[in-house]
PDB file of C-alpha atoms in Angstrom:
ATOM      1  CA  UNK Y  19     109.140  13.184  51.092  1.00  0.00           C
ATOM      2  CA  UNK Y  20     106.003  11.680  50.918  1.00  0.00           C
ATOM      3  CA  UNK Y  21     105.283   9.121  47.492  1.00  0.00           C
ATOM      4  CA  UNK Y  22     102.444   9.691  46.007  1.00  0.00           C
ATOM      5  CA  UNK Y  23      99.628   6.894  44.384  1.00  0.00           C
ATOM      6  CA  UNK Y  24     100.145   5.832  40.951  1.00  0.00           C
ATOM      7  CA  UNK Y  25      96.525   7.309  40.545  1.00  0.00           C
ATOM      8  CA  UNK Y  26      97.651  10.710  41.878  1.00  0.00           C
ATOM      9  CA  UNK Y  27     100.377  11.079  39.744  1.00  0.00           C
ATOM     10  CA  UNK Y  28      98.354  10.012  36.636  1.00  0.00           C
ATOM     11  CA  UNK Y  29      95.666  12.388  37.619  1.00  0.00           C
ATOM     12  CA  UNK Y  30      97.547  15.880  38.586  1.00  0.00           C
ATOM     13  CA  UNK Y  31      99.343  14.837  34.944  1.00  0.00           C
ATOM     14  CA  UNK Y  32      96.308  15.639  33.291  1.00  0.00           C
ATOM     15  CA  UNK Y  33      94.923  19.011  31.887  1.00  0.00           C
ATOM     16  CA  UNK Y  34      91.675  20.075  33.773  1.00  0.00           C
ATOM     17  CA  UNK Y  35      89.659  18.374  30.594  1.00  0.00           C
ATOM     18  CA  UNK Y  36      91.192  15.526  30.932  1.00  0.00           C
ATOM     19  CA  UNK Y  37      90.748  14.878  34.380  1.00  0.00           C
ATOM     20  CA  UNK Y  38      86.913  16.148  33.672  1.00  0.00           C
ATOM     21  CA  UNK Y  39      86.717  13.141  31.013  1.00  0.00           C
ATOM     22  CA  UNK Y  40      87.868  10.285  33.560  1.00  0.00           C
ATOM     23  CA  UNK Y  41      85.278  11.682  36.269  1.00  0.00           C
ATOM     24  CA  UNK Y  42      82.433  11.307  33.353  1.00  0.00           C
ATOM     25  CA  UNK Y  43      83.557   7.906  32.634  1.00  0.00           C
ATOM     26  CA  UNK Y  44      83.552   6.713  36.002  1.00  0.00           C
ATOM     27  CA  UNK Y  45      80.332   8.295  36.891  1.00  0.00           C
ATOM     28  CA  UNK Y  46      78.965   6.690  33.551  1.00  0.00           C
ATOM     29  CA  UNK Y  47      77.946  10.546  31.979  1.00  0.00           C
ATOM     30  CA  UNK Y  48      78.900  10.455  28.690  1.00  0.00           C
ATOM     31  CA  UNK Y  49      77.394  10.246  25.369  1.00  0.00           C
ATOM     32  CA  UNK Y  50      76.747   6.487  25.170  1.00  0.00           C
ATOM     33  CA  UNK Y  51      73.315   5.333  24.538  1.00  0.00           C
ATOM     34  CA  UNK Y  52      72.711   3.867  28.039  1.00  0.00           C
ATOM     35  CA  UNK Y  53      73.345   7.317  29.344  1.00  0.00           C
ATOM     36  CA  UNK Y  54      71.437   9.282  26.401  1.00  0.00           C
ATOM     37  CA  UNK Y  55      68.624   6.809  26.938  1.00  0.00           C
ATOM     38  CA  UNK Y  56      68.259   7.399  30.684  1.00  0.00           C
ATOM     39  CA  UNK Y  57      67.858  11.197  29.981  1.00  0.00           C
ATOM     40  CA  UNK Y  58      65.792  10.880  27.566  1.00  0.00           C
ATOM     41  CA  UNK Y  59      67.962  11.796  24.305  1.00  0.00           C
ATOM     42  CA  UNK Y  60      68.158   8.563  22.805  1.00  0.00           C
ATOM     43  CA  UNK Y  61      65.567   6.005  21.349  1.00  0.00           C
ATOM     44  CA  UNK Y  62      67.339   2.647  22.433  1.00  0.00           C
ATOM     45  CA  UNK Y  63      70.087   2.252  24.949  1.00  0.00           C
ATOM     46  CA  UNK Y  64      72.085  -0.166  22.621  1.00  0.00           C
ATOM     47  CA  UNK Y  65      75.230   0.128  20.595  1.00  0.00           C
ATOM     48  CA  UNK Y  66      75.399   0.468  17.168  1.00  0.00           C
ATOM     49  CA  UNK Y  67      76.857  -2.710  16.640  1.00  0.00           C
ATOM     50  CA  UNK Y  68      75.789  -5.134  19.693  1.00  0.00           C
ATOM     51  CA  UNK Y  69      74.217  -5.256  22.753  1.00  0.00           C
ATOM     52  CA  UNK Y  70      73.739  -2.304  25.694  1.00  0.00           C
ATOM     53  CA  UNK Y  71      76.363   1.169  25.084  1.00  0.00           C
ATOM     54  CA  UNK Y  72      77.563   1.126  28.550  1.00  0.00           C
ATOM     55  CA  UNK Y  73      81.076   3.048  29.657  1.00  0.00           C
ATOM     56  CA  UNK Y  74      82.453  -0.464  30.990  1.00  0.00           C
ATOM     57  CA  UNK Y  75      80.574  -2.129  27.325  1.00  0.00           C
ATOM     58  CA  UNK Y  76      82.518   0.507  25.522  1.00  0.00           C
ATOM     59  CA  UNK Y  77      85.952   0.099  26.787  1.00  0.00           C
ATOM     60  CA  UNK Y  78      86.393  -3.925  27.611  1.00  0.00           C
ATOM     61  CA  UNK Y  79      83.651  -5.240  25.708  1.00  0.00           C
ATOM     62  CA  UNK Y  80      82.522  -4.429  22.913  1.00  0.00           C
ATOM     63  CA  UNK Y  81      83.641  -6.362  19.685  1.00  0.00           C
ATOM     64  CA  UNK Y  82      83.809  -2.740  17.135  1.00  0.00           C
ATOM     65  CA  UNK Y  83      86.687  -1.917  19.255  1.00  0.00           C
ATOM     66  CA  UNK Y  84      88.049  -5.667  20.016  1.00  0.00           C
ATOM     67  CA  UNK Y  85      91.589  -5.100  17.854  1.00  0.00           C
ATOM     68  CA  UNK Y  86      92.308  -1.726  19.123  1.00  0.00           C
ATOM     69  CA  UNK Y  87      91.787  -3.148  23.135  1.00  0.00           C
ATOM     70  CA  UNK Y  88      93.936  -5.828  22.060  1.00  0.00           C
ATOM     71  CA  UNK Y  89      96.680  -3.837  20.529  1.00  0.00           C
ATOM     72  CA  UNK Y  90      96.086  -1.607  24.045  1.00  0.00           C
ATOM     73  CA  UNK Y  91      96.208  -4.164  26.084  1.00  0.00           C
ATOM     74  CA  UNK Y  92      99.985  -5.749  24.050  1.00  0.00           C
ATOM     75  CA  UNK Y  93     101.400  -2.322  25.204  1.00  0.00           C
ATOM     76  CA  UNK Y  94     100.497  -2.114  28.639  1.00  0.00           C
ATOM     77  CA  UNK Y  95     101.501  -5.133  29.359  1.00  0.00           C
ATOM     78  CA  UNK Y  96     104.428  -4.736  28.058  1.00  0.00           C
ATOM     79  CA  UNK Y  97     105.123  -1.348  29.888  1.00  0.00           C
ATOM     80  CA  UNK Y  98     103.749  -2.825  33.449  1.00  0.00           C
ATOM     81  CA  UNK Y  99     104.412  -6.929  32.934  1.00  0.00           C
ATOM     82  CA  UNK Y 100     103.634  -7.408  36.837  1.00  0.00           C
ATOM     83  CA  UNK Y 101     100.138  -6.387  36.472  1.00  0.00           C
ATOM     84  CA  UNK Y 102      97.341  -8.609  35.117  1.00  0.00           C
ATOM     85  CA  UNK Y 103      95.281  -6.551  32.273  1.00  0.00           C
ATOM     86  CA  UNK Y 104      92.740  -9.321  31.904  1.00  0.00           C
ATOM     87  CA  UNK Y 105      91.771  -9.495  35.322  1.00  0.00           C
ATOM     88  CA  UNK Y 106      91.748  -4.897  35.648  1.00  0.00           C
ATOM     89  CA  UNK Y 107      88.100  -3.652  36.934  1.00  0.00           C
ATOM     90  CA  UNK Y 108      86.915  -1.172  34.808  1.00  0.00           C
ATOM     91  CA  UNK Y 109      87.935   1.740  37.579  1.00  0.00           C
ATOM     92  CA  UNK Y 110      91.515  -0.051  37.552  1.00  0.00           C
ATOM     93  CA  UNK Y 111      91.083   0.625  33.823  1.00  0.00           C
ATOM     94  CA  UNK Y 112      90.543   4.259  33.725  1.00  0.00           C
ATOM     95  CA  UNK Y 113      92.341   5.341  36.789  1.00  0.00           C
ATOM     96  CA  UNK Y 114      94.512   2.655  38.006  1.00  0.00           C
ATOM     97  CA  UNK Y 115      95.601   0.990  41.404  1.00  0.00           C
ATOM     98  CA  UNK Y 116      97.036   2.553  44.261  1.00  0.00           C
ATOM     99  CA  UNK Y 117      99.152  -0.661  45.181  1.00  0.00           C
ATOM    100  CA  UNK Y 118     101.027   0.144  41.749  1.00  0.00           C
ATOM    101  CA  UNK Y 119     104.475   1.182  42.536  1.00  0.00           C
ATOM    102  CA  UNK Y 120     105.908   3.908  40.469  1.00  0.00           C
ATOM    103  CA  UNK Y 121     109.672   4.193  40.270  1.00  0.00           C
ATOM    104  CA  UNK Y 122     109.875   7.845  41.137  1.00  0.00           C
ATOM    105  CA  UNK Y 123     107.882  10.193  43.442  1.00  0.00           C
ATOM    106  CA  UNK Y 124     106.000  13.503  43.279  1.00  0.00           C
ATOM    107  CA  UNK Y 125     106.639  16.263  45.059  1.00  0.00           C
TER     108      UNK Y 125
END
């Protein structure tokens, strides 16, 4: 039996929305105002609260959200200690890294 990628089995866990969510967040289509901007739906491409609403400003960088990340980022660690959050591209973030190991395999 063949193992799968860590990002395979995350991914077929999903529901059909779900997996529909991480494709808009990687291809940078959601409702952020960088994205509503570009098409024309929004009057300024910034966030509410700091600088440009990007996907990748949204979910490493911006300071509304700085506790929650941090609380986020206590956990995963915790749950995967060989992996280095801090240094996690934001595709690593959202989908993870095929060199990650997981202890069991998909059939």
């Amino acid at each position: 039996m063949e193992t799968q990628s860590f990002e395979n089995i995350v991914m077929h866990s999903l529901t059909f929305s779900e997996r529909k969510i991480i494709c808009w967040l990687i291809a940078g289509k959601v409702g952020f105002n960088d994205y509503l901007y570009n098409i024309q739906r929004s009057d300024s491409p910034d966030c509410i609260w700091c600088e440009e609403e990007a996907v990748e400003h949204f979910l490493i960088e911006c300071l509304r959200y700085i506790e929650s990340r941090r609380s986020w980022w206590t956990n995963v660690q915790e749950l995967l200690p060989d992996i280095n959050v801090l240094s996690m591209s934001m595709i690593q973030f959202i989908i993870g890294d095929r060199s990650w190991k997981p202890d069991f395999s998909v059939k």
